[in-house]
PDB file of C-alpha atoms in Angstrom:
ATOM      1  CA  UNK M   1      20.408 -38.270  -1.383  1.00  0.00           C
ATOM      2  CA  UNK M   2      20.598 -39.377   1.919  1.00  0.00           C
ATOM      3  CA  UNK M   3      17.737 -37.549   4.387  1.00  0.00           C
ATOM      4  CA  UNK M   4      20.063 -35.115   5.840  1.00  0.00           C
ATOM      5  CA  UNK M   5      20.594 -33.924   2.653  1.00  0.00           C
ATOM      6  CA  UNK M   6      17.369 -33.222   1.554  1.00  0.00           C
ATOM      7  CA  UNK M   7      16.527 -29.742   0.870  1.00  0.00           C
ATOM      8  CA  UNK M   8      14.079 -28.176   2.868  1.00  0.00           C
ATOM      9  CA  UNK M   9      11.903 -24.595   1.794  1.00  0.00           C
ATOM     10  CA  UNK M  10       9.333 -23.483  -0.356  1.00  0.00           C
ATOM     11  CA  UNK M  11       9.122 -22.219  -3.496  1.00  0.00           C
ATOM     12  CA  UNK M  12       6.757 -21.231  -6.189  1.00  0.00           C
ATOM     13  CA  UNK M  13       5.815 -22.382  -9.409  1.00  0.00           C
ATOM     14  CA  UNK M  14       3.186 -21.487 -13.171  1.00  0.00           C
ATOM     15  CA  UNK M  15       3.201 -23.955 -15.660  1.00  0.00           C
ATOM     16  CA  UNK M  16       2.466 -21.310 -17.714  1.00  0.00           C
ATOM     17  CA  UNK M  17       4.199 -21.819 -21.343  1.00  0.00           C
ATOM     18  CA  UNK M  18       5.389 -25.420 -20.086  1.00  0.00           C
ATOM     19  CA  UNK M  19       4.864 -28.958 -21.171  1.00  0.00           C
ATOM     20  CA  UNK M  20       4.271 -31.360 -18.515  1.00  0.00           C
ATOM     21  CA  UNK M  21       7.820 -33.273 -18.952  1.00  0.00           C
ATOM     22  CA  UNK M  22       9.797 -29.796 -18.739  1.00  0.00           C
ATOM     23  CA  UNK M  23       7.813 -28.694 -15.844  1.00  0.00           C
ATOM     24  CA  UNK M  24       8.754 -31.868 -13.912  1.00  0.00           C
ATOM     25  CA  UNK M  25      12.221 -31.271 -14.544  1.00  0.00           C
ATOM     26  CA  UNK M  26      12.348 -28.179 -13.490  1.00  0.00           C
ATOM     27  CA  UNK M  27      10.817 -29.486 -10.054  1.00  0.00           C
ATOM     28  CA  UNK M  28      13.745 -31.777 -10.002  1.00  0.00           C
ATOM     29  CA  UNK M  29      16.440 -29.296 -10.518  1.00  0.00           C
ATOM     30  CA  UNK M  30      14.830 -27.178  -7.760  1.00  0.00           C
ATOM     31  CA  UNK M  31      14.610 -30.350  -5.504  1.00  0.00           C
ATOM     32  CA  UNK M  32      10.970 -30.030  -5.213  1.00  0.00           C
ATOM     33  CA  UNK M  33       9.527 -32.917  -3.284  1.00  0.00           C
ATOM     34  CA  UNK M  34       6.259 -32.332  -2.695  1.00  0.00           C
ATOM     35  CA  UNK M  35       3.918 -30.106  -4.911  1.00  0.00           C
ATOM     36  CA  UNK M  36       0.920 -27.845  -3.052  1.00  0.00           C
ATOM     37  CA  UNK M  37      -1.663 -27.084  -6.363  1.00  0.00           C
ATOM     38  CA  UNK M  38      -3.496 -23.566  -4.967  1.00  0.00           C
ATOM     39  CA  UNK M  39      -5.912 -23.074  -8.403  1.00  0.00           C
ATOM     40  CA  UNK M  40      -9.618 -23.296  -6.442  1.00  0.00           C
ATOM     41  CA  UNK M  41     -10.511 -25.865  -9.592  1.00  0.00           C
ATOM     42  CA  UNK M  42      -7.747 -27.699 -10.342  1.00  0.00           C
ATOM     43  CA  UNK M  43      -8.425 -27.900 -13.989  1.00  0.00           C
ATOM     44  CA  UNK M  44      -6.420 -27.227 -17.242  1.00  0.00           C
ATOM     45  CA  UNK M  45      -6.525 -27.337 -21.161  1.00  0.00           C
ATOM     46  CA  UNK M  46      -2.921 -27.469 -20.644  1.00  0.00           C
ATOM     47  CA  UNK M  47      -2.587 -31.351 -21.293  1.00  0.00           C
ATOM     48  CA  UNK M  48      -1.501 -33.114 -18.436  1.00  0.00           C
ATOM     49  CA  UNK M  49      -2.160 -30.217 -15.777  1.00  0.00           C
ATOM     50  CA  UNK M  50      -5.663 -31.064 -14.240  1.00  0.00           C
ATOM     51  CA  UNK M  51      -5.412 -32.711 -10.853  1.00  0.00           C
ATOM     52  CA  UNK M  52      -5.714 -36.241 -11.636  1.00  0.00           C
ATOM     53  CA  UNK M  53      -3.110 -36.404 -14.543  1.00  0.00           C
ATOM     54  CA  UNK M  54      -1.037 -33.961 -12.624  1.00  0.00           C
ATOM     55  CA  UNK M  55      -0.860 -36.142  -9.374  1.00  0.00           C
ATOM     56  CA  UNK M  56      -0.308 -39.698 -11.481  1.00  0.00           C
ATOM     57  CA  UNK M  57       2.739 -37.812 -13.735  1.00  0.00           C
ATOM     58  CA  UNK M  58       4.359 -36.755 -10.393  1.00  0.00           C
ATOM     59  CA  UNK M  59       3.683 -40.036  -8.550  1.00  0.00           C
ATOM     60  CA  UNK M  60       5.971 -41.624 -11.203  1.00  0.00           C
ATOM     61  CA  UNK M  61       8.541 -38.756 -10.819  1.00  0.00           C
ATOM     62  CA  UNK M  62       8.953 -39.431  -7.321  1.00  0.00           C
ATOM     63  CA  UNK M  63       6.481 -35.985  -6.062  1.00  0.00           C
ATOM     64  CA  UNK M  64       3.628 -35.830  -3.584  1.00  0.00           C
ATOM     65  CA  UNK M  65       0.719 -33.989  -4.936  1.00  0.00           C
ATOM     66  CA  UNK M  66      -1.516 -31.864  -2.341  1.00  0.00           C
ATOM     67  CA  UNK M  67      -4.694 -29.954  -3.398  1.00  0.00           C
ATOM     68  CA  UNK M  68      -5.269 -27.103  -1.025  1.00  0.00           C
ATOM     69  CA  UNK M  69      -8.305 -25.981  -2.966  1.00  0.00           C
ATOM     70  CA  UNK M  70      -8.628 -23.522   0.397  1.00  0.00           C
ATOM     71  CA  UNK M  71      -6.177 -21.901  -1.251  1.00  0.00           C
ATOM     72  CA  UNK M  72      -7.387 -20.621  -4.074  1.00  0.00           C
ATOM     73  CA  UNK M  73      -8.030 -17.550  -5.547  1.00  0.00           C
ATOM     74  CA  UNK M  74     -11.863 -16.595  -6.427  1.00  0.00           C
ATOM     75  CA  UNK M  75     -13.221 -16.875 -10.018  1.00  0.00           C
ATOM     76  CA  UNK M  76     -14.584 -13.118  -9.352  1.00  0.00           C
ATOM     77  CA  UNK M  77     -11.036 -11.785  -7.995  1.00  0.00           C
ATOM     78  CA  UNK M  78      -8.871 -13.250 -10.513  1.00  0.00           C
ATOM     79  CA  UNK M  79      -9.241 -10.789 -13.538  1.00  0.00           C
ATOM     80  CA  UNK M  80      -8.020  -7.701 -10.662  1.00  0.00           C
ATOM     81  CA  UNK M  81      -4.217  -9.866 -10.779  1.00  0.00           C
ATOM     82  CA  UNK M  82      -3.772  -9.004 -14.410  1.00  0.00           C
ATOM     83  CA  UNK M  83      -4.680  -5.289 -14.123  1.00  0.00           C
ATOM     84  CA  UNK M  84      -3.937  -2.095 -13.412  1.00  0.00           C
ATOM     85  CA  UNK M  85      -1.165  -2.024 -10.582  1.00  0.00           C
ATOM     86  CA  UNK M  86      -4.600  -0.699  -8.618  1.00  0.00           C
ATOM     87  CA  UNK M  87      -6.129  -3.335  -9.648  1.00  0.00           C
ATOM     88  CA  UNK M  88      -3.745  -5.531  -9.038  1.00  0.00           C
ATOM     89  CA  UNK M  89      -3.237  -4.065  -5.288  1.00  0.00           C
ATOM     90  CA  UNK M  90      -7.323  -4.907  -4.681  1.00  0.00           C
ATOM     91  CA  UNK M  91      -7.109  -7.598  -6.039  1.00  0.00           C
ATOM     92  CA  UNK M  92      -3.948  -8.937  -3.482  1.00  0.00           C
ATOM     93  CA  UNK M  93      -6.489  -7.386  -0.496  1.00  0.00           C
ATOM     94  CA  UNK M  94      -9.197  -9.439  -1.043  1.00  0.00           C
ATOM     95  CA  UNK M  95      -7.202 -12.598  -1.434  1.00  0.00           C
ATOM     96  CA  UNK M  96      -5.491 -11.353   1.319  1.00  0.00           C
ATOM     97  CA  UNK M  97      -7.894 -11.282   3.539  1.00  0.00           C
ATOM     98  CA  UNK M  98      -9.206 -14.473   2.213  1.00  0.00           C
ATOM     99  CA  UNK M  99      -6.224 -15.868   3.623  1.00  0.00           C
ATOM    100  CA  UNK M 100      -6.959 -14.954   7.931  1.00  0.00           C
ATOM    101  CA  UNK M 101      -9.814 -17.520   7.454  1.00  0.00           C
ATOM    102  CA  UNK M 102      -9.381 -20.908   9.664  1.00  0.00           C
ATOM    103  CA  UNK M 103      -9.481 -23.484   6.696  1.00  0.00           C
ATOM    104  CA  UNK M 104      -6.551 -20.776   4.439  1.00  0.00           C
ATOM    105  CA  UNK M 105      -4.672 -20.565   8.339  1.00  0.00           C
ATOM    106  CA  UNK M 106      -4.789 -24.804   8.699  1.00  0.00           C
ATOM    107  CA  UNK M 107      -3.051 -25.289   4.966  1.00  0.00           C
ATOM    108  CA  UNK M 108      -1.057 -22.706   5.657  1.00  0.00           C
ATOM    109  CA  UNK M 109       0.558 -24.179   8.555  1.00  0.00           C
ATOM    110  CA  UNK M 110       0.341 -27.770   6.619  1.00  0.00           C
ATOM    111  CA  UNK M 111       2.623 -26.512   3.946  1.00  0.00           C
ATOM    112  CA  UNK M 112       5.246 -24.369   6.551  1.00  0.00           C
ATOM    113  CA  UNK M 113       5.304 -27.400   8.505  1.00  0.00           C
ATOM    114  CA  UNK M 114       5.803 -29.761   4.868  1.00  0.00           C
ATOM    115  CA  UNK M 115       8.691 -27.506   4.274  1.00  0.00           C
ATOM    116  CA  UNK M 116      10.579 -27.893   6.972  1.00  0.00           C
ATOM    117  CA  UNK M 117      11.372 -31.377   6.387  1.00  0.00           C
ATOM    118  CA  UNK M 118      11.562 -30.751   2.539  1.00  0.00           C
ATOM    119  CA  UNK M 119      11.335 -28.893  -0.253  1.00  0.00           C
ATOM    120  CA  UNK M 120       7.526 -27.986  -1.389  1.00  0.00           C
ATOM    121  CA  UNK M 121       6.850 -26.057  -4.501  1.00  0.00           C
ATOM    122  CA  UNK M 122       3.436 -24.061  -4.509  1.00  0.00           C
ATOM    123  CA  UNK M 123       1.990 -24.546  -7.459  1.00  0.00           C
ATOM    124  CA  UNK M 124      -0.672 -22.511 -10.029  1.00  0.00           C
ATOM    125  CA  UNK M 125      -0.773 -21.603 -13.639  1.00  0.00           C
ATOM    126  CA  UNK M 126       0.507 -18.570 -13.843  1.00  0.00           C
ATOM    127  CA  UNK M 127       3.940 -17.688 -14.482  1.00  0.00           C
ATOM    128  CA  UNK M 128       4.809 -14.192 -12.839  1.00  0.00           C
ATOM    129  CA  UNK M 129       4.202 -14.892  -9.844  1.00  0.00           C
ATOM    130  CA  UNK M 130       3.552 -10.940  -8.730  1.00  0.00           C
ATOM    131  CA  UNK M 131       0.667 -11.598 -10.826  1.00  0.00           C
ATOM    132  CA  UNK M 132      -0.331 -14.785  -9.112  1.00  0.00           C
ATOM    133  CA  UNK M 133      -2.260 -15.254  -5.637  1.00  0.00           C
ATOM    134  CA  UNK M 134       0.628 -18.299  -4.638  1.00  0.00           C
ATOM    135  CA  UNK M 135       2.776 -15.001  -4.405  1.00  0.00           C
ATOM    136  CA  UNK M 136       0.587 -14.420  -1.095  1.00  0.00           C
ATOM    137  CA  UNK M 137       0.530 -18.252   0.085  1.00  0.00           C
ATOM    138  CA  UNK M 138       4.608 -18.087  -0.098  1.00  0.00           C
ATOM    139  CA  UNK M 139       4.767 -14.892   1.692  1.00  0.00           C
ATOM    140  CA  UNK M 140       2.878 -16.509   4.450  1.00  0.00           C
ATOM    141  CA  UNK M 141       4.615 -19.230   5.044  1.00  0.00           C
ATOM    142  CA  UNK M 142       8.070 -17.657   4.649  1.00  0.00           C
ATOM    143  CA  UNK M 143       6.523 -15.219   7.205  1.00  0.00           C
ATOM    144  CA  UNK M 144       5.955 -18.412   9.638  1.00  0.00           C
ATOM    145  CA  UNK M 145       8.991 -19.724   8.776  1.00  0.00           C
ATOM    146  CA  UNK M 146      10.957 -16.262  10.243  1.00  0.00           C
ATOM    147  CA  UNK M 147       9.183 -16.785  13.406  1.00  0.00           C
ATOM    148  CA  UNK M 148      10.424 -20.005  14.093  1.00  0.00           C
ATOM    149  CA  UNK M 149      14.059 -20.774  12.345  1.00  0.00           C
ATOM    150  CA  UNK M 150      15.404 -19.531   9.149  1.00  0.00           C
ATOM    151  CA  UNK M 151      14.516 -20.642   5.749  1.00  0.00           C
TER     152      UNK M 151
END
């Protein structure tokens, strides 16, 4: 694919109820270039899914690995994203919130500016992504992309 072909945008990702073969292929299909891993510890049971084995398995597939651990989601806010839809609605406040701080703001621009030279896949375990902080992370940076050019 020649560089003007590339595609460029962000997207989001779980690896919930994947293998680590079928989730790479999946980023292929989707074009995904670059992967941004938002879980505060990037840790897993889920063979192959913890930071180090993630990043070599996606070296060989051709995909840059980025831990913004600046983006993730508090041990003591993540039981609210599974709840009641109140709970759920705190729970999207806090992190939220979380997100106005200067280190959250920095990554934030890292990853709009990432994806506008290719595609970047935002990345954490969870698979419905309403459920999932990332869901907050995209909207930002789809929100910075509509100030500046379309996505």
């Amino acid at each position: 694919m020649a560089p003007n072909d590339r595609q460029t945008g962000v997207t989001g990702v779980g690896y919930e109820g994947c293998d680590l073969d079928g989730f790479i292929r999946r980023l292929h299909r989707q074009g995904v270039t670059t992967l941004i891993d938002v879980r505060l510890n990037p840790i897993s049971r889920k063979r192959g899914f913890s930071k180090a084995a993630l990043a070599h398995a996606l070296a060989d597939a051709g995909i840059a690995y980025e831990h913004m651990r600046e983006l993730g989601n508090p041990k003591w806010n993540r039981a609210g994203f599974g709840g009641s839809p109140g709970e759920l609605g705190a729970a999207r406040g806090v992190y939220a919130q979380a997100l106005t701080g200067d280190d959250a703001h920095r990554c934030l621009e890292r990853i709009t500016e990432t994806a506008r030279r290719q595609m970047v896949a935002v990345m954490c375990f969870e698979a419905d992504e309403h459920r999932c902080h990332r869901d907050l992370v995209l909207r930002a940076v789809r929100e910075r992309f509509s100030c500046t050019a379309p996505v």
